[in-house]
């Protein structure tokens, strides 16, 4: 069985993976930079790219030593080349080209969001996606940098139905976490803080929820939270932390769920995937799964380890292209911006 070596350096996580053509993850290793960026309350691009340079080759070496892998089975290298932080992407792209030349195998540039859309179809010893999952399906890609709904006709054919007009949902989580003095990334900490909280205690705005489109807006939510916190004393904030987190989380998940449910009704598609860092959120997972059970729909969400950025999803998107003899040339660029519809 052929394998792809995946490389992901589009943002702050450095990740390398070996994935089989059937989606089985042989090995994935990721170096998180969360501790380095946490004091700044967000990602510092210069620090991110510098640390990819530091981490990437040792991770490839680790995979080489960790797996009893027959390198003759390597179909090629898959590397995220768009969209993302330019300096970060460049580290992965140049490494992939160099490895491709050294090993004499092809390589292919992968769109980061195509990787996220492939994530629910990865498999390993404890996670198996359903075997016959035919397209078309809807995909909600919801992360720190992106919030968009796509109609996936088939692998490689995507139509964007709507996207955020300002902040991404993950960014909204991270900004509120920063206001509360939490570390970065704030999404998982807001989720933890929301446990046992009353989600109806504070009424945060649900941007664009009533509009007849699939666009999102989360910047007003952050402003509303900022105004509310300014009116509260430090003690009041400390006492109400779980209610604040639960109410804020609910405002985000309500919008995400409503837009996906509307998209399902309008496009008459009952199969959907939710992917990207925010899809690790249990409140979102539970709300969408409950809705799917009641509405005869199917919602596929990857396990948390494949929700956030990882090279396994890039390797899977890449091997589909490599097996189809779709190769990149040595002049492949890295691009900060790129629409998935252009893939
Ligand atoms: O997909 P990802 O790792 O990177 C991007 O492509 O952006 O997503 C990271 C984002 C961060 O904003 C983080 O706060 C959010 O995903 N996130 C969560 C959770 N886990 C990660 N947000 C809410 N709840 C979570 N459990
Ligand atoms: Zn991502």
mmCIF file of C-alpha atoms and ligand atoms in Angstrom:
data_model
loop_
_atom_site.group_PDB
_atom_site.id
_atom_site.type_symbol
_atom_site.label_atom_id
_atom_site.label_comp_id
_atom_site.label_asym_id
_atom_site.label_seq_id
_atom_site.Cartn_x
_atom_site.Cartn_y
_atom_site.Cartn_z
ATOM 1 C CA UNK A 1 0.000 0.000 0.000
ATOM 2 C CA UNK A 2 1.359 3.424 -0.969
ATOM 3 C CA UNK A 3 1.999 6.191 1.599
ATOM 4 C CA UNK A 4 2.348 9.961 1.568
ATOM 5 C CA UNK A 5 4.563 11.949 3.879
ATOM 6 C CA UNK A 6 2.560 15.000 4.969
ATOM 7 C CA UNK A 7 4.034 18.303 6.119
ATOM 8 C CA UNK A 8 1.938 21.022 7.774
ATOM 9 C CA UNK A 9 3.445 24.366 8.808
ATOM 10 C CA UNK A 10 0.742 26.848 7.789
ATOM 11 C CA UNK A 11 0.234 28.403 11.200
ATOM 12 C CA UNK A 12 1.896 27.704 14.550
ATOM 13 C CA UNK A 13 1.890 23.889 14.787
ATOM 14 C CA UNK A 14 4.682 21.957 13.072
ATOM 15 C CA UNK A 15 3.366 18.552 12.042
ATOM 16 C CA UNK A 16 4.587 15.569 10.018
ATOM 17 C CA UNK A 17 2.644 12.380 9.218
ATOM 18 C CA UNK A 18 2.734 9.164 7.242
ATOM 19 C CA UNK A 19 -0.691 8.241 5.848
ATOM 20 C CA UNK A 20 -1.668 5.277 3.662
ATOM 21 C CA UNK A 21 -3.707 5.686 0.497
ATOM 22 C CA UNK A 22 -6.742 4.211 2.325
ATOM 23 C CA UNK A 23 -6.527 7.006 4.938
ATOM 24 C CA UNK A 24 -4.879 4.967 7.694
ATOM 25 C CA UNK A 25 -2.598 7.136 9.820
ATOM 26 C CA UNK A 26 0.610 5.194 10.341
ATOM 27 C CA UNK A 27 2.219 7.954 12.363
ATOM 28 C CA UNK A 28 1.676 11.641 13.109
ATOM 29 C CA UNK A 29 3.957 13.837 15.192
ATOM 30 C CA UNK A 30 3.223 17.459 16.034
ATOM 31 C CA UNK A 31 5.246 20.093 17.862
ATOM 32 C CA UNK A 32 2.934 22.639 19.426
ATOM 33 C CA UNK A 33 4.120 26.214 19.841
ATOM 34 C CA UNK A 34 1.245 27.190 22.161
ATOM 35 C CA UNK A 35 3.565 27.977 25.078
ATOM 36 C CA UNK A 36 5.639 30.347 22.964
ATOM 37 C CA UNK A 37 2.662 32.326 21.664
ATOM 38 C CA UNK A 38 0.566 32.221 24.824
ATOM 39 C CA UNK A 39 2.152 35.289 26.489
ATOM 40 C CA UNK A 40 1.119 37.352 23.427
ATOM 41 C CA UNK A 41 -2.514 36.131 23.431
ATOM 42 C CA UNK A 42 -2.227 35.128 19.762
ATOM 43 C CA UNK A 43 0.209 33.907 17.137
ATOM 44 C CA UNK A 44 3.313 35.974 16.404
ATOM 45 C CA UNK A 45 4.181 35.091 12.771
ATOM 46 C CA UNK A 46 7.933 35.664 13.150
ATOM 47 C CA UNK A 47 8.126 33.333 16.167
ATOM 48 C CA UNK A 48 6.022 30.726 14.320
ATOM 49 C CA UNK A 49 8.236 30.533 11.234
ATOM 50 C CA UNK A 50 11.450 30.567 13.261
ATOM 51 C CA UNK A 51 10.234 27.596 15.290
ATOM 52 C CA UNK A 52 9.089 25.631 12.251
ATOM 53 C CA UNK A 53 12.705 25.861 11.066
ATOM 54 C CA UNK A 54 13.774 24.551 14.445
ATOM 55 C CA UNK A 55 11.187 21.716 14.677
ATOM 56 C CA UNK A 56 10.511 20.376 11.207
ATOM 57 C CA UNK A 57 13.568 18.290 10.310
ATOM 58 C CA UNK A 58 13.808 16.679 13.794
ATOM 59 C CA UNK A 59 10.122 15.649 13.441
ATOM 60 C CA UNK A 60 10.803 14.051 10.037
ATOM 61 C CA UNK A 61 13.764 12.268 11.603
ATOM 62 C CA UNK A 62 11.527 11.112 14.469
ATOM 63 C CA UNK A 63 9.019 9.599 12.016
ATOM 64 C CA UNK A 64 11.852 7.887 10.175
ATOM 65 C CA UNK A 65 13.128 6.309 13.401
ATOM 66 C CA UNK A 66 9.711 5.592 14.910
ATOM 67 C CA UNK A 67 8.134 3.649 12.040
ATOM 68 C CA UNK A 68 9.231 0.426 10.365
ATOM 69 C CA UNK A 69 8.455 1.999 7.092
ATOM 70 C CA UNK A 70 9.451 0.831 3.660
ATOM 71 C CA UNK A 71 10.460 4.059 1.918
ATOM 72 C CA UNK A 72 10.008 2.313 -1.439
ATOM 73 C CA UNK A 73 6.264 2.599 -0.772
ATOM 74 C CA UNK A 74 6.430 6.391 -0.566
ATOM 75 C CA UNK A 75 4.127 7.794 -3.266
ATOM 76 C CA UNK A 76 5.365 11.296 -2.560
ATOM 77 C CA UNK A 77 5.281 14.281 -0.263
ATOM 78 C CA UNK A 78 2.228 16.415 0.487
ATOM 79 C CA UNK A 79 2.817 19.891 1.841
ATOM 80 C CA UNK A 80 0.454 22.718 2.792
ATOM 81 C CA UNK A 81 1.309 25.607 0.478
ATOM 82 C CA UNK A 82 -1.800 27.781 0.964
ATOM 83 C CA UNK A 83 -3.412 29.649 2.734
ATOM 84 C CA UNK A 84 -1.606 30.567 5.945
ATOM 85 C CA UNK A 85 1.212 32.639 7.374
ATOM 86 C CA UNK A 86 3.618 33.171 4.517
ATOM 87 C CA UNK A 87 6.863 32.698 6.461
ATOM 88 C CA UNK A 88 5.483 29.540 8.076
ATOM 89 C CA UNK A 89 4.274 28.046 4.785
ATOM 90 C CA UNK A 90 7.648 28.700 3.155
ATOM 91 C CA UNK A 91 9.492 26.510 5.689
ATOM 92 C CA UNK A 92 7.277 23.516 4.817
ATOM 93 C CA UNK A 93 7.313 24.126 1.071
ATOM 94 C CA UNK A 94 11.103 24.424 0.779
ATOM 95 C CA UNK A 95 11.586 21.337 2.964
ATOM 96 C CA UNK A 96 9.146 19.328 0.813
ATOM 97 C CA UNK A 97 10.934 20.331 -2.394
ATOM 98 C CA UNK A 98 14.322 19.438 -0.934
ATOM 99 C CA UNK A 99 13.102 16.029 0.286
ATOM 100 C CA UNK A 100 11.463 15.369 -3.059
ATOM 101 C CA UNK A 101 14.777 15.968 -4.832
ATOM 102 C CA UNK A 102 16.807 13.999 -2.297
ATOM 103 C CA UNK A 103 14.479 10.968 -2.281
ATOM 104 C CA UNK A 104 13.571 11.117 -5.966
ATOM 105 C CA UNK A 105 9.795 11.164 -5.291
ATOM 106 C CA UNK A 106 7.121 13.638 -6.444
ATOM 107 C CA UNK A 107 5.511 16.227 -4.188
ATOM 108 C CA UNK A 108 2.232 18.119 -4.241
ATOM 109 C CA UNK A 109 1.079 21.417 -2.712
ATOM 110 C CA UNK A 110 -2.127 21.024 -0.681
ATOM 111 C CA UNK A 111 -4.771 23.614 0.218
ATOM 112 C CA UNK A 112 -5.022 23.729 4.024
ATOM 113 C CA UNK A 113 -8.836 23.727 3.985
ATOM 114 C CA UNK A 114 -8.970 20.708 1.679
ATOM 115 C CA UNK A 115 -6.876 19.027 4.368
ATOM 116 C CA UNK A 116 -9.426 19.963 7.057
ATOM 117 C CA UNK A 117 -12.261 18.618 4.868
ATOM 118 C CA UNK A 118 -10.384 15.304 4.528
ATOM 119 C CA UNK A 119 -9.738 15.032 8.307
ATOM 120 C CA UNK A 120 -12.985 13.168 9.201
ATOM 121 C CA UNK A 121 -11.989 10.449 6.707
ATOM 122 C CA UNK A 122 -8.675 9.599 8.364
ATOM 123 C CA UNK A 123 -8.585 6.346 10.312
ATOM 124 C CA UNK A 124 -6.435 4.765 12.958
ATOM 125 C CA UNK A 125 -6.555 2.003 15.576
ATOM 126 C CA UNK A 126 -9.385 3.667 17.501
ATOM 127 C CA UNK A 127 -11.193 5.847 14.971
ATOM 128 C CA UNK A 128 -12.954 4.538 11.864
ATOM 129 C CA UNK A 129 -15.122 6.797 9.693
ATOM 130 C CA UNK A 130 -18.211 5.231 8.085
ATOM 131 C CA UNK A 131 -17.162 3.185 5.084
ATOM 132 C CA UNK A 132 -19.613 4.349 2.467
ATOM 133 C CA UNK A 133 -19.904 8.084 2.749
ATOM 134 C CA UNK A 134 -20.838 9.352 -0.658
ATOM 135 C CA UNK A 135 -20.694 12.982 -1.677
ATOM 136 C CA UNK A 136 -22.226 15.482 -2.056
ATOM 137 C CA UNK A 137 -22.001 16.702 1.498
ATOM 138 C CA UNK A 138 -21.748 20.026 3.313
ATOM 139 C CA UNK A 139 -18.597 20.987 5.179
ATOM 140 C CA UNK A 140 -18.318 23.553 7.947
ATOM 141 C CA UNK A 141 -14.657 24.491 8.289
ATOM 142 C CA UNK A 142 -14.348 26.312 11.572
ATOM 143 C CA UNK A 143 -10.961 27.211 12.997
ATOM 144 C CA UNK A 144 -8.830 30.083 14.268
ATOM 145 C CA UNK A 145 -8.399 31.488 10.771
ATOM 146 C CA UNK A 146 -11.494 30.287 8.909
ATOM 147 C CA UNK A 147 -15.241 29.938 9.223
ATOM 148 C CA UNK A 148 -16.941 28.854 6.011
ATOM 149 C CA UNK A 149 -19.533 26.442 4.665
ATOM 150 C CA UNK A 150 -18.768 24.491 1.490
ATOM 151 C CA UNK A 151 -20.768 22.212 -0.697
ATOM 152 C CA UNK A 152 -18.452 19.317 -1.521
ATOM 153 C CA UNK A 153 -19.533 17.801 -4.836
ATOM 154 C CA UNK A 154 -16.720 15.293 -4.715
ATOM 155 C CA UNK A 155 -13.068 15.324 -3.634
ATOM 156 C CA UNK A 156 -11.496 18.373 -5.312
ATOM 157 C CA UNK A 157 -14.788 20.041 -6.269
ATOM 158 C CA UNK A 158 -15.891 22.644 -3.733
ATOM 159 C CA UNK A 159 -18.431 25.443 -3.801
ATOM 160 C CA UNK A 160 -18.292 28.011 -1.040
ATOM 161 C CA UNK A 161 -21.791 28.824 0.228
ATOM 162 C CA UNK A 162 -20.724 31.461 2.748
ATOM 163 C CA UNK A 163 -17.961 32.559 5.077
ATOM 164 C CA UNK A 164 -17.186 34.972 7.868
ATOM 165 C CA UNK A 165 -17.138 38.619 6.887
ATOM 166 C CA UNK A 166 -14.830 39.499 9.805
ATOM 167 C CA UNK A 167 -13.461 37.287 12.622
ATOM 168 C CA UNK A 168 -13.316 33.487 12.523
ATOM 169 C CA UNK A 169 -15.188 31.569 15.248
ATOM 170 C CA UNK A 170 -11.912 30.316 16.773
ATOM 171 C CA UNK A 171 -10.630 33.887 16.809
ATOM 172 C CA UNK A 172 -13.793 34.929 18.693
ATOM 173 C CA UNK A 173 -13.097 32.229 21.305
ATOM 174 C CA UNK A 174 -9.441 33.296 21.559
ATOM 175 C CA UNK A 175 -10.274 37.010 21.919
ATOM 176 C CA UNK A 176 -12.766 36.411 24.729
ATOM 177 C CA UNK A 177 -10.264 34.116 26.457
ATOM 178 C CA UNK A 178 -7.711 36.920 26.290
ATOM 179 C CA UNK A 179 -10.216 39.352 27.871
ATOM 180 C CA UNK A 180 -10.716 36.847 30.703
ATOM 181 C CA UNK A 181 -6.955 36.487 31.155
ATOM 182 C CA UNK A 182 -6.811 32.890 29.849
ATOM 183 C CA UNK A 183 -3.846 31.484 27.928
ATOM 184 C CA UNK A 184 -3.698 30.944 24.139
ATOM 185 C CA UNK A 185 -5.375 29.121 22.417
ATOM 186 C CA UNK A 186 -8.463 30.130 24.351
ATOM 187 C CA UNK A 187 -11.123 27.909 22.734
ATOM 188 C CA UNK A 188 -10.422 24.790 24.814
ATOM 189 C CA UNK A 189 -10.160 26.922 27.975
ATOM 190 C CA UNK A 190 -13.511 28.619 27.337
ATOM 191 C CA UNK A 191 -15.022 25.166 26.837
ATOM 192 C CA UNK A 192 -13.523 23.996 30.133
ATOM 193 C CA UNK A 193 -14.611 27.207 31.887
ATOM 194 C CA UNK A 194 -18.179 26.772 30.583
ATOM 195 C CA UNK A 195 -18.660 23.463 32.430
ATOM 196 C CA UNK A 196 -21.595 23.777 34.811
ATOM 197 C CA UNK A 197 -22.277 27.366 33.689
ATOM 198 C CA UNK A 198 -25.660 28.849 32.813
ATOM 199 C CA UNK A 199 -25.630 29.516 29.055
ATOM 200 C CA UNK A 200 -28.715 31.770 29.258
ATOM 201 C CA UNK A 201 -27.309 34.081 31.955
ATOM 202 C CA UNK A 202 -25.842 36.640 29.535
ATOM 203 C CA UNK A 203 -27.388 37.458 26.179
ATOM 204 C CA UNK A 204 -24.598 37.848 23.654
ATOM 205 C CA UNK A 205 -25.434 38.814 20.039
ATOM 206 C CA UNK A 206 -25.791 36.111 17.385
ATOM 207 C CA UNK A 207 -24.368 37.934 14.356
ATOM 208 C CA UNK A 208 -26.235 37.485 11.045
ATOM 209 C CA UNK A 209 -28.201 34.514 12.415
ATOM 210 C CA UNK A 210 -31.471 35.730 10.874
ATOM 211 C CA UNK A 211 -30.008 36.669 7.501
ATOM 212 C CA UNK A 212 -30.936 34.481 4.585
ATOM 213 C CA UNK A 213 -27.361 33.588 3.649
ATOM 214 C CA UNK A 214 -24.508 31.422 4.921
ATOM 215 C CA UNK A 215 -22.179 34.214 5.966
ATOM 216 C CA UNK A 216 -21.015 34.750 9.536
ATOM 217 C CA UNK A 217 -19.972 37.733 11.655
ATOM 218 C CA UNK A 218 -18.296 37.352 15.035
ATOM 219 C CA UNK A 219 -16.673 40.747 15.604
ATOM 220 C CA UNK A 220 -19.783 42.225 17.284
ATOM 221 C CA UNK A 221 -19.747 39.391 19.790
ATOM 222 C CA UNK A 222 -16.270 40.270 20.992
ATOM 223 C CA UNK A 223 -17.229 43.972 21.292
ATOM 224 C CA UNK A 224 -20.376 43.084 23.281
ATOM 225 C CA UNK A 225 -18.280 40.938 25.614
ATOM 226 C CA UNK A 226 -15.749 43.731 26.039
ATOM 227 C CA UNK A 227 -18.520 46.215 26.977
ATOM 228 C CA UNK A 228 -20.087 43.745 29.412
ATOM 229 C CA UNK A 229 -16.795 42.951 31.164
ATOM 230 C CA UNK A 230 -16.016 46.672 31.531
ATOM 231 C CA UNK A 231 -19.233 47.085 33.515
ATOM 232 C CA UNK A 232 -18.388 44.221 35.874
ATOM 233 C CA UNK A 233 -16.001 44.278 38.828
ATOM 234 C CA UNK A 234 -13.047 41.868 38.955
ATOM 235 C CA UNK A 235 -14.802 39.873 41.693
ATOM 236 C CA UNK A 236 -18.038 39.730 39.723
ATOM 237 C CA UNK A 237 -16.160 38.438 36.662
ATOM 238 C CA UNK A 238 -14.369 35.817 38.744
ATOM 239 C CA UNK A 239 -17.643 34.641 40.326
ATOM 240 C CA UNK A 240 -19.492 34.523 36.999
ATOM 241 C CA UNK A 241 -16.732 32.959 34.889
ATOM 242 C CA UNK A 242 -18.573 29.722 34.119
ATOM 243 C CA UNK A 243 -21.812 31.578 33.192
ATOM 244 C CA UNK A 244 -19.833 34.020 31.022
ATOM 245 C CA UNK A 245 -17.991 31.210 29.223
ATOM 246 C CA UNK A 246 -21.154 29.116 28.756
ATOM 247 C CA UNK A 247 -23.170 32.097 27.437
ATOM 248 C CA UNK A 248 -20.400 33.191 25.051
ATOM 249 C CA UNK A 249 -19.834 29.635 23.806
ATOM 250 C CA UNK A 250 -23.580 29.213 23.210
ATOM 251 C CA UNK A 251 -23.704 32.419 21.144
ATOM 252 C CA UNK A 252 -21.039 30.991 18.814
ATOM 253 C CA UNK A 253 -22.397 27.442 18.595
ATOM 254 C CA UNK A 254 -25.979 28.685 18.024
ATOM 255 C CA UNK A 255 -24.868 30.621 14.939
ATOM 256 C CA UNK A 256 -22.746 27.766 13.568
ATOM 257 C CA UNK A 257 -25.547 25.218 14.059
ATOM 258 C CA UNK A 258 -28.304 27.447 12.649
ATOM 259 C CA UNK A 259 -26.339 28.259 9.489
ATOM 260 C CA UNK A 260 -25.479 24.582 8.885
ATOM 261 C CA UNK A 261 -29.079 23.522 9.458
ATOM 262 C CA UNK A 262 -30.322 26.222 7.059
ATOM 263 C CA UNK A 263 -27.742 25.141 4.466
ATOM 264 C CA UNK A 264 -28.897 21.549 4.830
ATOM 265 C CA UNK A 265 -32.532 22.544 4.280
ATOM 266 C CA UNK A 266 -31.855 24.879 1.370
ATOM 267 C CA UNK A 267 -29.481 22.533 -0.471
ATOM 268 C CA UNK A 268 -31.377 19.358 0.479
ATOM 269 C CA UNK A 269 -28.217 17.697 1.708
ATOM 270 C CA UNK A 270 -28.360 15.703 4.931
ATOM 271 C CA UNK A 271 -24.727 14.660 5.092
ATOM 272 C CA UNK A 272 -22.284 17.064 6.645
ATOM 273 C CA UNK A 273 -18.822 17.271 8.142
ATOM 274 C CA UNK A 274 -17.661 19.744 10.762
ATOM 275 C CA UNK A 275 -13.936 20.201 10.874
ATOM 276 C CA UNK A 276 -11.150 22.560 12.003
ATOM 277 C CA UNK A 277 -10.012 23.430 15.537
ATOM 278 C CA UNK A 278 -13.413 24.636 16.807
ATOM 279 C CA UNK A 279 -15.021 21.307 15.823
ATOM 280 C CA UNK A 280 -13.223 19.880 18.881
ATOM 281 C CA UNK A 281 -15.773 21.831 20.978
ATOM 282 C CA UNK A 282 -18.144 19.433 22.783
ATOM 283 C CA UNK A 283 -21.047 21.897 22.948
ATOM 284 C CA UNK A 284 -20.933 22.263 19.146
ATOM 285 C CA UNK A 285 -20.554 18.503 18.637
ATOM 286 C CA UNK A 286 -23.439 17.686 20.985
ATOM 287 C CA UNK A 287 -25.789 20.288 19.506
ATOM 288 C CA UNK A 288 -25.153 19.160 15.922
ATOM 289 C CA UNK A 289 -25.306 15.456 16.751
ATOM 290 C CA UNK A 290 -28.602 15.919 18.617
ATOM 291 C CA UNK A 291 -30.046 17.847 15.688
ATOM 292 C CA UNK A 292 -28.837 15.192 13.224
ATOM 293 C CA UNK A 293 -30.425 12.394 15.253
ATOM 294 C CA UNK A 294 -33.769 14.199 15.277
ATOM 295 C CA UNK A 295 -33.641 15.130 11.606
ATOM 296 C CA UNK A 296 -32.430 11.940 9.994
ATOM 297 C CA UNK A 297 -29.161 13.650 9.053
ATOM 298 C CA UNK A 298 -25.554 12.483 9.375
ATOM 299 C CA UNK A 299 -22.860 14.634 10.939
ATOM 300 C CA UNK A 300 -19.273 13.503 10.817
ATOM 301 C CA UNK A 301 -16.778 15.211 13.130
ATOM 302 C CA UNK A 302 -13.190 13.985 13.399
ATOM 303 C CA UNK A 303 -11.732 13.062 16.781
ATOM 304 C CA UNK A 304 -10.108 16.063 18.484
ATOM 305 C CA UNK A 305 -6.592 15.053 17.423
ATOM 306 C CA UNK A 306 -7.608 15.492 13.763
ATOM 307 C CA UNK A 307 -9.757 18.624 14.335
ATOM 308 C CA UNK A 308 -6.853 20.943 15.056
ATOM 309 C CA UNK A 309 -4.015 21.439 12.587
ATOM 310 C CA UNK A 310 -2.162 18.224 11.785
ATOM 311 C CA UNK A 311 -0.146 16.784 8.911
ATOM 312 C CA UNK A 312 -2.241 13.581 8.642
ATOM 313 C CA UNK A 313 -5.122 15.472 6.987
ATOM 314 C CA UNK A 314 -2.643 17.098 4.557
ATOM 315 C CA UNK A 315 -1.120 13.703 3.737
ATOM 316 C CA UNK A 316 -4.588 12.279 3.002
ATOM 317 C CA UNK A 317 -5.569 15.169 0.723
ATOM 318 C CA UNK A 318 -2.121 14.901 -0.894
ATOM 319 C CA UNK A 319 -2.090 11.145 -1.500
ATOM 320 C CA UNK A 320 -5.422 11.355 -3.327
ATOM 321 C CA UNK A 321 -3.747 13.772 -5.747
ATOM 322 C CA UNK A 322 -0.413 11.909 -5.895
ATOM 323 C CA UNK A 323 -2.194 8.620 -6.740
ATOM 324 C CA UNK A 324 -3.834 10.548 -9.552
ATOM 325 C CA UNK A 325 -0.381 11.664 -10.801
ATOM 326 C CA UNK A 326 -1.088 15.264 -9.815
ATOM 327 C CA UNK A 327 2.360 16.599 -8.966
ATOM 328 C CA UNK A 328 3.656 20.102 -8.229
ATOM 329 C CA UNK A 329 6.701 21.602 -9.905
ATOM 330 C CA UNK A 330 9.803 22.897 -8.167
ATOM 331 C CA UNK A 331 8.612 26.472 -8.699
ATOM 332 C CA UNK A 332 5.542 25.895 -6.460
ATOM 333 C CA UNK A 333 4.824 29.037 -4.413
ATOM 334 C CA UNK A 334 3.432 29.632 -0.950
ATOM 335 C CA UNK A 335 0.322 31.839 -0.711
ATOM 336 C CA UNK A 336 -1.063 33.646 2.311
ATOM 337 C CA UNK A 337 -4.531 33.827 0.741
ATOM 338 C CA UNK A 338 -6.302 31.328 -1.456
ATOM 339 C CA UNK A 339 -9.946 30.386 -1.955
ATOM 340 C CA UNK A 340 -10.719 26.673 -1.752
ATOM 341 C CA UNK A 341 -13.027 27.011 -4.742
ATOM 342 C CA UNK A 342 -9.909 27.617 -6.863
ATOM 343 C CA UNK A 343 -8.499 24.147 -6.045
HETATM 344 O O1 LIG B 1 -7.599 24.318 12.978
HETATM 345 P P1 LIG B 1 -6.752 25.001 13.989
HETATM 346 O O2 LIG B 1 -5.816 24.152 14.817
HETATM 347 O O3 LIG B 1 -5.879 26.133 13.347
HETATM 348 C C1 LIG B 1 -6.324 26.981 12.324
HETATM 349 O O4 LIG B 1 -6.298 26.557 11.134
HETATM 350 O O5 LIG B 1 -6.753 28.098 12.699
HETATM 351 O O6 LIG B 1 -7.761 25.812 14.966
HETATM 352 C C2 LIG B 1 -7.325 26.506 16.098
HETATM 353 C C3 LIG B 1 -8.505 27.227 16.709
HETATM 354 C C4 LIG B 1 -8.134 28.173 17.845
HETATM 355 O O7 LIG B 1 -8.807 29.382 17.639
HETATM 356 C C5 LIG B 1 -8.651 27.444 19.073
HETATM 357 O O8 LIG B 1 -9.021 28.309 20.139
HETATM 358 C C6 LIG B 1 -9.858 26.721 18.512
HETATM 359 O O9 LIG B 1 -9.427 26.271 17.235
HETATM 360 N N1 LIG B 1 -10.228 25.554 19.336
HETATM 361 C C7 LIG B 1 -11.382 25.470 20.034
HETATM 362 C C8 LIG B 1 -11.341 24.242 20.734
HETATM 363 N N2 LIG B 1 -10.165 23.615 20.429
HETATM 364 C C9 LIG B 1 -9.488 24.434 19.561
HETATM 365 N N3 LIG B 1 -12.428 26.329 20.135
HETATM 366 C C10 LIG B 1 -13.454 25.964 20.926
HETATM 367 N N4 LIG B 1 -13.478 24.814 21.637
HETATM 368 C C11 LIG B 1 -12.455 23.922 21.573
HETATM 369 N N5 LIG B 1 -12.491 22.785 22.273
HETATM 370 ZN ZN1 LIG B 2 -6.355 24.767 10.268
#
